[in-house]
Short mmCIF file of C-alpha atoms in Angstrom, two decimals:
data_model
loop_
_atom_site.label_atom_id
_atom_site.label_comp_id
_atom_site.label_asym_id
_atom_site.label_seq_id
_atom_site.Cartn_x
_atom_site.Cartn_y
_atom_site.Cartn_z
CA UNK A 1 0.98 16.03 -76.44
CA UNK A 2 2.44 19.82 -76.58
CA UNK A 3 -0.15 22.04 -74.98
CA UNK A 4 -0.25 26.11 -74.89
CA UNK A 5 1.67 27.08 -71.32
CA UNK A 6 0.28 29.90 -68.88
CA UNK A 7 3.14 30.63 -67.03
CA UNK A 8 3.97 29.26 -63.62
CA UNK A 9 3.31 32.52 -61.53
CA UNK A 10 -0.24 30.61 -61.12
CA UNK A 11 1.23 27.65 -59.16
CA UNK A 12 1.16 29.31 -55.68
CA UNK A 13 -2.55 30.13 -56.01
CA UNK A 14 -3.95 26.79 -57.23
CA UNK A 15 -1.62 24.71 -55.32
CA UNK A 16 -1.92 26.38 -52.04
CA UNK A 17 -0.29 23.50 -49.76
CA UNK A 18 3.07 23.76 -51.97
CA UNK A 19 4.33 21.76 -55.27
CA UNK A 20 7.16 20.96 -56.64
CA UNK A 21 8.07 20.71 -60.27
CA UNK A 22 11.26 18.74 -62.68
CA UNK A 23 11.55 19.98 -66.31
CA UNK A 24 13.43 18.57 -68.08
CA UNK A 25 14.34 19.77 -71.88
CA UNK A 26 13.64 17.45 -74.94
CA UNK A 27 12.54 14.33 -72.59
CA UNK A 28 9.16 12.69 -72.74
CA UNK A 29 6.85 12.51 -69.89
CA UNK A 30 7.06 8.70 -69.05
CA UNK A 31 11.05 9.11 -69.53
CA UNK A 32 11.26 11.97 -66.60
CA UNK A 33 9.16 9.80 -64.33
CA UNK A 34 11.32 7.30 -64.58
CA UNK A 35 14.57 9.20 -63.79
CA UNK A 36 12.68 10.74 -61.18
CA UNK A 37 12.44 7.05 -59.85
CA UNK A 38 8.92 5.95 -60.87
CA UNK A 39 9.36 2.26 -60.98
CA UNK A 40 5.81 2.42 -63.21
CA UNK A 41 3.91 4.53 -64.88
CA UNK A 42 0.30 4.30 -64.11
CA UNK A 43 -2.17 5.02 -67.33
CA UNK A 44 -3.02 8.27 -66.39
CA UNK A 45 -4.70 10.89 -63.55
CA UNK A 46 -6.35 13.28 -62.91
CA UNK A 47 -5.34 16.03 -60.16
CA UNK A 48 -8.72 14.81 -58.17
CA UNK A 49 -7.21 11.29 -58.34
CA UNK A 50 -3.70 12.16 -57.57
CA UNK A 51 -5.27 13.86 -54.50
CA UNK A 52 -7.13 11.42 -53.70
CA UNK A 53 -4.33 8.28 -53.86
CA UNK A 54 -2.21 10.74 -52.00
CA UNK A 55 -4.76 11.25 -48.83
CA UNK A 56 -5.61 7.38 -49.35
CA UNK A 57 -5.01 4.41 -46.63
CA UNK A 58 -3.38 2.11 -49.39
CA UNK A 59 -0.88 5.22 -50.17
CA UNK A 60 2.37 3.61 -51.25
CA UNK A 61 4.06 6.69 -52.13
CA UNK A 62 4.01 10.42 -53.91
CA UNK A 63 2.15 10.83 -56.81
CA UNK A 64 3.55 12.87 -59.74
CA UNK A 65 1.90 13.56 -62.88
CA UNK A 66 3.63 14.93 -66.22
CA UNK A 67 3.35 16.47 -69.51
CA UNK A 68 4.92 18.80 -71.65
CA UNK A 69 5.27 22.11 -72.48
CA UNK A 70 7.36 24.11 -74.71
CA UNK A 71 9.55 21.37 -75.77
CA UNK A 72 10.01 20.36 -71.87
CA UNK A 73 8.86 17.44 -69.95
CA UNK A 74 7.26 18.06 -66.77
CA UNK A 75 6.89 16.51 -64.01
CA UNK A 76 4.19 17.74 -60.78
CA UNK A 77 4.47 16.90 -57.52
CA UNK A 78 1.68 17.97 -54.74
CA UNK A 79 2.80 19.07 -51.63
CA UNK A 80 6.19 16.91 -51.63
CA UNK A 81 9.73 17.77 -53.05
CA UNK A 82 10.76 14.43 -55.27
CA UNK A 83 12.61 16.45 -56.59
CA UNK A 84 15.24 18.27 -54.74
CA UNK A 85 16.99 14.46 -54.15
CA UNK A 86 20.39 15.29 -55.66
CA UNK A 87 20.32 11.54 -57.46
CA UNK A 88 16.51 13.31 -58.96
CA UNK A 89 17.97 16.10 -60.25
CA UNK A 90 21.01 14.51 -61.77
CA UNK A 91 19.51 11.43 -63.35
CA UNK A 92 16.47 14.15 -64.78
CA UNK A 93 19.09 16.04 -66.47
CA UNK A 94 20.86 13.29 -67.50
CA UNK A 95 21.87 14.30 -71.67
CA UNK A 96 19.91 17.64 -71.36
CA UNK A 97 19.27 20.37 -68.99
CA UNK A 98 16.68 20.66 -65.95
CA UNK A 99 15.44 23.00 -63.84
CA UNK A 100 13.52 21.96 -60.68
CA UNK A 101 11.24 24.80 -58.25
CA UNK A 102 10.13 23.82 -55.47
CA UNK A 103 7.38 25.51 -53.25
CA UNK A 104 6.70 23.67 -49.78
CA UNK A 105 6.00 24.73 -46.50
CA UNK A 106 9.44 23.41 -45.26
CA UNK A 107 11.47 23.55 -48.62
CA UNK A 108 11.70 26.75 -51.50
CA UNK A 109 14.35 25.65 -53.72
CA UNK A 110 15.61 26.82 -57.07
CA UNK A 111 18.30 24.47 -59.31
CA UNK A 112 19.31 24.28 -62.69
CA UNK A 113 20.97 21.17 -63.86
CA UNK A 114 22.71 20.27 -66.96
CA UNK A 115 23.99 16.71 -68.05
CA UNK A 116 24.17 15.92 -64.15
CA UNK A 117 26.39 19.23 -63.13
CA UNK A 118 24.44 21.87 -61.04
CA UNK A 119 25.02 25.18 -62.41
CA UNK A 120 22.50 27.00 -60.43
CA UNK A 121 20.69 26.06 -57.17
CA UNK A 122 19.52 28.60 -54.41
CA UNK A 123 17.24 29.08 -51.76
CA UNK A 124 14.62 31.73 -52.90
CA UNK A 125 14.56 33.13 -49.74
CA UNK A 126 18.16 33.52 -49.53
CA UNK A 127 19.30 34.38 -52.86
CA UNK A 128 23.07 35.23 -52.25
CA UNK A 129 24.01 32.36 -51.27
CA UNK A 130 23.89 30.26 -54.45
CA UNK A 131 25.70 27.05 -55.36
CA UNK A 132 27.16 25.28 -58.67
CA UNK A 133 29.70 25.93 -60.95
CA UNK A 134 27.86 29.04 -63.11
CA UNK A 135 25.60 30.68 -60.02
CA UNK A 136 27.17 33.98 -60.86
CA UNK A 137 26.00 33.78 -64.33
CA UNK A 138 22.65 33.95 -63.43
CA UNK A 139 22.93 36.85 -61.04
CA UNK A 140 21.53 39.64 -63.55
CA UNK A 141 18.71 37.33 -65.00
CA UNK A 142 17.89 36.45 -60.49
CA UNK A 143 17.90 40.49 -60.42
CA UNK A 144 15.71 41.49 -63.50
CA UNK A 145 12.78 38.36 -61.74
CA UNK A 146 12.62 40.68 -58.65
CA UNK A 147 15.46 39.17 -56.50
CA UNK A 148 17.50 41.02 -53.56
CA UNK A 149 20.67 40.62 -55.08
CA UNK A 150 23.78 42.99 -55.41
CA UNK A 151 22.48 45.35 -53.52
CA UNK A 152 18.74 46.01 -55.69
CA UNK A 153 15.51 45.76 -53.71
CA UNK A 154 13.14 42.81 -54.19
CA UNK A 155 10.39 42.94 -56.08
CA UNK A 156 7.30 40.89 -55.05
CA UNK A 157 7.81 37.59 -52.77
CA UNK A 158 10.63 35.08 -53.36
CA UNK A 159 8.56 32.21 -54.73
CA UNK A 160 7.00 34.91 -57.16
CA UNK A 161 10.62 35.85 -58.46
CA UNK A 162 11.71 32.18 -58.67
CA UNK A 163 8.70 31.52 -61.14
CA UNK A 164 9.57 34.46 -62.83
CA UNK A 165 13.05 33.48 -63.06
CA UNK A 166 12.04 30.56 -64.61
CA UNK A 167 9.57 31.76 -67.37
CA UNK A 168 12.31 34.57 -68.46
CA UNK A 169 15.54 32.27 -68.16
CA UNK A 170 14.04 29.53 -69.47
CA UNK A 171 10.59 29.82 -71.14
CA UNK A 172 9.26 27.74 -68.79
CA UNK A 173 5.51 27.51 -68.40
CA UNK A 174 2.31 24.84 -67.89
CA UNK A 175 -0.45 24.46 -68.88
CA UNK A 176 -3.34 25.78 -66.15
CA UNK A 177 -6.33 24.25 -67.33
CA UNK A 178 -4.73 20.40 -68.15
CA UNK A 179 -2.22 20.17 -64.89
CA UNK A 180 -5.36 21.28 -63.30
CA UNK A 181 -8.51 19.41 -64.46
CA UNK A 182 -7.19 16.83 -67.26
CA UNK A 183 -5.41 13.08 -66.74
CA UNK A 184 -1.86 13.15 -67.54
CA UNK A 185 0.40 10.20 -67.08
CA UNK A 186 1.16 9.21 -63.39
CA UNK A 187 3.49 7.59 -61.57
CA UNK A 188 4.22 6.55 -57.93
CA UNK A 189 7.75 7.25 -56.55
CA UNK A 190 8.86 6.86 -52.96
CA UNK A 191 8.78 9.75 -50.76
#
């Protein structure tokens, strides 16, 4: 089901102890789990029960939960960064393109993927130094989100300008009010 998005600049506030999220273009929920290495897809839940299963004695790995949203699968993880595993990021865009942000208290990351070749991947903090095979493509898009590069001042904090990198670059966006309160399909993936 293809909801209305809200952006992502939102993510920081509701998901206070970090996130991390995979899109990947033209893929269906259940499919990005499982290239995100989700041996099964549970039926379906909510952020409550994510949370819960993730504080839970039985925990038997990371939770993510996914959707999608402007012709883009999406796939949420709390707290945890599934997705920054190289073998992640090239199996998710697999056949298509993906961009993964990431938004822990060890790990801000920033990649865009396409048919298993990084193109794009940077620390947000550290936006110079920027890996893959088109990084200085994106250089004027990284600017006009509010990055310190080439020599023009930052605008707002660097997770702030990688979310807005995203929605401009990309379109990129989910859905507040369903990542927050609604059951999506789940799966477990080793962490």
């Amino acid at each position: 089901m293809e909801t209305t998005a809200d952006g992502l600049r939102w993510l920081p506030t509701s998901f206070r102890q970090g996130f991390s999220v995979t899109f990947a273009r033209g893929v269906q929920p259940g499919e990005l789990l499982r290239r995100l290495g989700c041996a099964a897809c549970l039926t379906s839940m909510t952020r409550s029960d994510a949370e819960s299963y993730e504080v839970g004695a039985a925990r038997e790995g990371a939770v993510l939960r996914a959707g999608i949203s402007g012709g883009w699968a999406y796939a949420l993880q709390m707290w945890g960064a599934v997705g920054i595993e190289e073998s992640a990021m090239t199996a998710a865009s697999a056949g298509t393109e993906c961009v993964v942000l990431i938004s822990t208290s060890t790990i801000p990351w920033f990649a865009y993927m396409v048919d298993g070749e990084e193109i794009c991947a940077f620390d947000p903090g550290l936006p110079d130094i920027r890996y893959g095979t088109g990084s200085g493509e994106m250089v004027a898009a990284m600017a006009d989100a509010g990055f310190a590069v080439d020599g023009k001042p930052a605008a707002g904090s660097a997770v702030e300008a990688m979310l807005r990198l995203a929605e401009q670059q990309f379109g990129l966006g989910l859905p507040q009010h369903e990542v927050n309160h609604a059951a999506l399909v789940a799966g477990i993936v080793n962490d």
